[in-house]
Amino acid sequence: MRHLMSPLDFSVSELEKLMSLASDIEKNPEVYAHKCAGKKLATCFYEPSTRTRLSFEAAMLNLGGSVLGFSSADSSSAAKGESVSDTLRVISCYADICAIRHPKEGAPLVASIHSGIPVINAGDGGHQHPTQTLTDLFTIHSLHGEIRDLTIGLCGDLKFGRTVHSLINALVRYPGIRFVLISPEELRVPDYIREEVLDKNNIPYVEVEKLEEAMPELDILYMTRVQKERFFNEEDYIRMKDFYILDREKMKLAKENMMVLHPLPRVNEISVEVDDDPRAAYFRQAQYGVYIRMALILTLLGLEE
Ligand code: NCD
């Protein structure tokens, strides 16, 4: 039995396979429409979500399976004091696979220890978000053709943004990747990522504060929301929240074929006027998230062949 806690749980060649399955699903959805008949996906969400939970549910429904779950800690027995480990042990009796999101770093890992079914980390605190990374990789792969020789700008809350942490971890395994880390001083990438992931793998990167300066050299701009819920006090959040706003003027500085990604939800960091720009790929990215989650469910259930 296999779980997904970090994007590194899959090798690069396994990721290749997963993405080619997702591409096939995109092209031939009818072939997969009943693959999970009789199977159930549980979604256990202790933190707010729109895309991740609903794209998991859509993925399972597209495969002919069914879904059950809860979408807030208040509506589960966590409110009575139950541990995630006990909850998952019990859910293993009701479902065949589970996606769990939790505000505490490491909670999905703890949940997986006594689980009788595959557990997928759907986001744990400020730590990791591997299925968003699968979505991001599949988007780059689909729109760009391959994942190599890219200058990737990661912009916004690089400190608390779990999507950024997972994405960096995953991308350092591809050839010719260079990062431009764009953030205010207070929201820089955590030291452990700089030292253990970037430096250790000899990955070229620069850290800058000004988005305008970075724009002309980027092949991909990955925008992120300032993670309000992870701030210790509101004043700091208010000071930081509009630090970056990508608008039409700034898009003029970018390459003609640059791609703008964002895990969404967006707050103010991308002005709506950018949505019509052909380089804005964030809504397509959300669609790719369904195909890759379908491929993931099939793979973890051993139904991919
Ligand atoms: C992200 C998350 O939950 O970390 N959202 C998502 O799953 N698409 C990004 C965010 O909330 O800013």
PDB file of N, CA and C in Angstrom, residues 2 10 39 54 57 83-84 97 120 140 149-150 168 173 176 186 202 207 209 211 224 241 247 283 297:
ATOM      1  N   ARG A   2       0.447   2.216  -0.755  1.00  0.00           N
ATOM      2  CA  ARG A   2       1.276   3.392  -0.953  1.00  0.00           C
ATOM      3  C   ARG A   2       0.511   4.668  -0.591  1.00  0.00           C
ATOM      4  N   PHE A  10       7.186  10.038  -5.320  1.00  0.00           N
ATOM      5  CA  PHE A  10       7.227   9.474  -6.671  1.00  0.00           C
ATOM      6  C   PHE A  10       8.561   9.841  -7.312  1.00  0.00           C
ATOM      7  N   LYS A  39     -15.770   1.867  -5.845  1.00  0.00           N
ATOM      8  CA  LYS A  39     -14.733   2.380  -4.929  1.00  0.00           C
ATOM      9  C   LYS A  39     -15.178   3.708  -4.318  1.00  0.00           C
ATOM     10  N   LEU A  54     -12.865  19.710  -3.993  1.00  0.00           N
ATOM     11  CA  LEU A  54     -13.827  19.463  -5.075  1.00  0.00           C
ATOM     12  C   LEU A  54     -13.159  18.812  -6.289  1.00  0.00           C
ATOM     13  N   GLU A  57     -13.018  15.234  -5.462  1.00  0.00           N
ATOM     14  CA  GLU A  57     -14.343  14.613  -5.570  1.00  0.00           C
ATOM     15  C   GLU A  57     -14.736  14.450  -7.036  1.00  0.00           C
ATOM     16  N   SER A  83      -8.206  11.886  17.715  1.00  0.00           N
ATOM     17  CA  SER A  83      -6.938  12.079  16.987  1.00  0.00           C
ATOM     18  C   SER A  83      -7.137  11.738  15.513  1.00  0.00           C
ATOM     19  N   VAL A  84      -6.281  12.331  14.648  1.00  0.00           N
ATOM     20  CA  VAL A  84      -6.384  12.009  13.211  1.00  0.00           C
ATOM     21  C   VAL A  84      -6.067  10.535  12.979  1.00  0.00           C
ATOM     22  N   ILE A  97      -9.810   4.896  -0.233  1.00  0.00           N
ATOM     23  CA  ILE A  97      -8.682   5.834  -0.354  1.00  0.00           C
ATOM     24  C   ILE A  97      -9.119   7.137   0.310  1.00  0.00           C
ATOM     25  N   ILE A 120      -3.628  10.392   1.086  1.00  0.00           N
ATOM     26  CA  ILE A 120      -3.024  11.447   0.271  1.00  0.00           C
ATOM     27  C   ILE A 120      -2.993  12.734   1.094  1.00  0.00           C
ATOM     28  N   ILE A 140       2.723  22.506 -16.476  1.00  0.00           N
ATOM     29  CA  ILE A 140       3.942  22.915 -17.192  1.00  0.00           C
ATOM     30  C   ILE A 140       4.214  21.933 -18.329  1.00  0.00           C
ATOM     31  N   ASP A 149      15.131  23.228 -18.488  1.00  0.00           N
ATOM     32  CA  ASP A 149      15.677  24.498 -18.971  1.00  0.00           C
ATOM     33  C   ASP A 149      14.678  25.653 -18.823  1.00  0.00           C
ATOM     34  N   LEU A 150      14.280  25.877 -17.591  1.00  0.00           N
ATOM     35  CA  LEU A 150      13.289  26.928 -17.340  1.00  0.00           C
ATOM     36  C   LEU A 150      13.774  27.848 -16.214  1.00  0.00           C
ATOM     37  N   ILE A 168       9.262  23.458  -5.227  1.00  0.00           N
ATOM     38  CA  ILE A 168      10.727  23.540  -5.282  1.00  0.00           C
ATOM     39  C   ILE A 168      11.313  22.142  -5.119  1.00  0.00           C
ATOM     40  N   ARG A 173      14.665  18.181  -9.325  1.00  0.00           N
ATOM     41  CA  ARG A 173      15.085  16.909  -9.938  1.00  0.00           C
ATOM     42  C   ARG A 173      15.090  16.982 -11.464  1.00  0.00           C
ATOM     43  N   GLY A 176      18.283  21.760 -15.776  1.00  0.00           N
ATOM     44  CA  GLY A 176      18.277  23.141 -16.263  1.00  0.00           C
ATOM     45  C   GLY A 176      17.236  24.050 -15.606  1.00  0.00           C
ATOM     46  N   GLU A 186      10.618  39.525   4.846  1.00  0.00           N
ATOM     47  CA  GLU A 186       9.949  38.736   5.901  1.00  0.00           C
ATOM     48  C   GLU A 186       9.302  37.450   5.407  1.00  0.00           C
ATOM     49  N   ASN A 202      22.820  21.994  -5.653  1.00  0.00           N
ATOM     50  CA  ASN A 202      23.500  22.959  -6.536  1.00  0.00           C
ATOM     51  C   ASN A 202      22.564  23.591  -7.547  1.00  0.00           C
ATOM     52  N   GLU A 207      17.564  35.637  -4.994  1.00  0.00           N
ATOM     53  CA  GLU A 207      16.449  36.144  -4.206  1.00  0.00           C
ATOM     54  C   GLU A 207      16.328  37.629  -4.461  1.00  0.00           C
ATOM     55  N   GLU A 209      13.534  41.281  -4.415  1.00  0.00           N
ATOM     56  CA  GLU A 209      12.304  41.807  -3.825  1.00  0.00           C
ATOM     57  C   GLU A 209      11.367  42.370  -4.890  1.00  0.00           C
ATOM     58  N   LEU A 211       9.394  42.516  -8.252  1.00  0.00           N
ATOM     59  CA  LEU A 211       8.865  41.670  -9.315  1.00  0.00           C
ATOM     60  C   LEU A 211       9.244  42.223 -10.692  1.00  0.00           C
ATOM     61  N   THR A 224       1.714  33.609  -5.690  1.00  0.00           N
ATOM     62  CA  THR A 224       1.036  32.995  -4.540  1.00  0.00           C
ATOM     63  C   THR A 224       0.367  34.058  -3.678  1.00  0.00           C
ATOM     64  N   LYS A 241       0.009  42.081   2.619  1.00  0.00           N
ATOM     65  CA  LYS A 241      -0.942  41.424   1.716  1.00  0.00           C
ATOM     66  C   LYS A 241      -0.959  41.975   0.289  1.00  0.00           C
ATOM     67  N   ASP A 247      -0.195  43.175 -12.709  1.00  0.00           N
ATOM     68  CA  ASP A 247      -1.207  43.835 -13.539  1.00  0.00           C
ATOM     69  C   ASP A 247      -0.721  43.887 -14.993  1.00  0.00           C
ATOM     70  N   PHE A 283      -6.391  29.304 -14.613  1.00  0.00           N
ATOM     71  CA  PHE A 283      -7.679  28.590 -14.616  1.00  0.00           C
ATOM     72  C   PHE A 283      -7.551  27.249 -15.350  1.00  0.00           C
ATOM     73  N   ILE A 297      -5.409   8.742  -8.208  1.00  0.00           N
ATOM     74  CA  ILE A 297      -6.336   7.800  -7.554  1.00  0.00           C
ATOM     75  C   ILE A 297      -6.188   6.418  -8.190  1.00  0.00           C
TER      76      ILE A 297
END
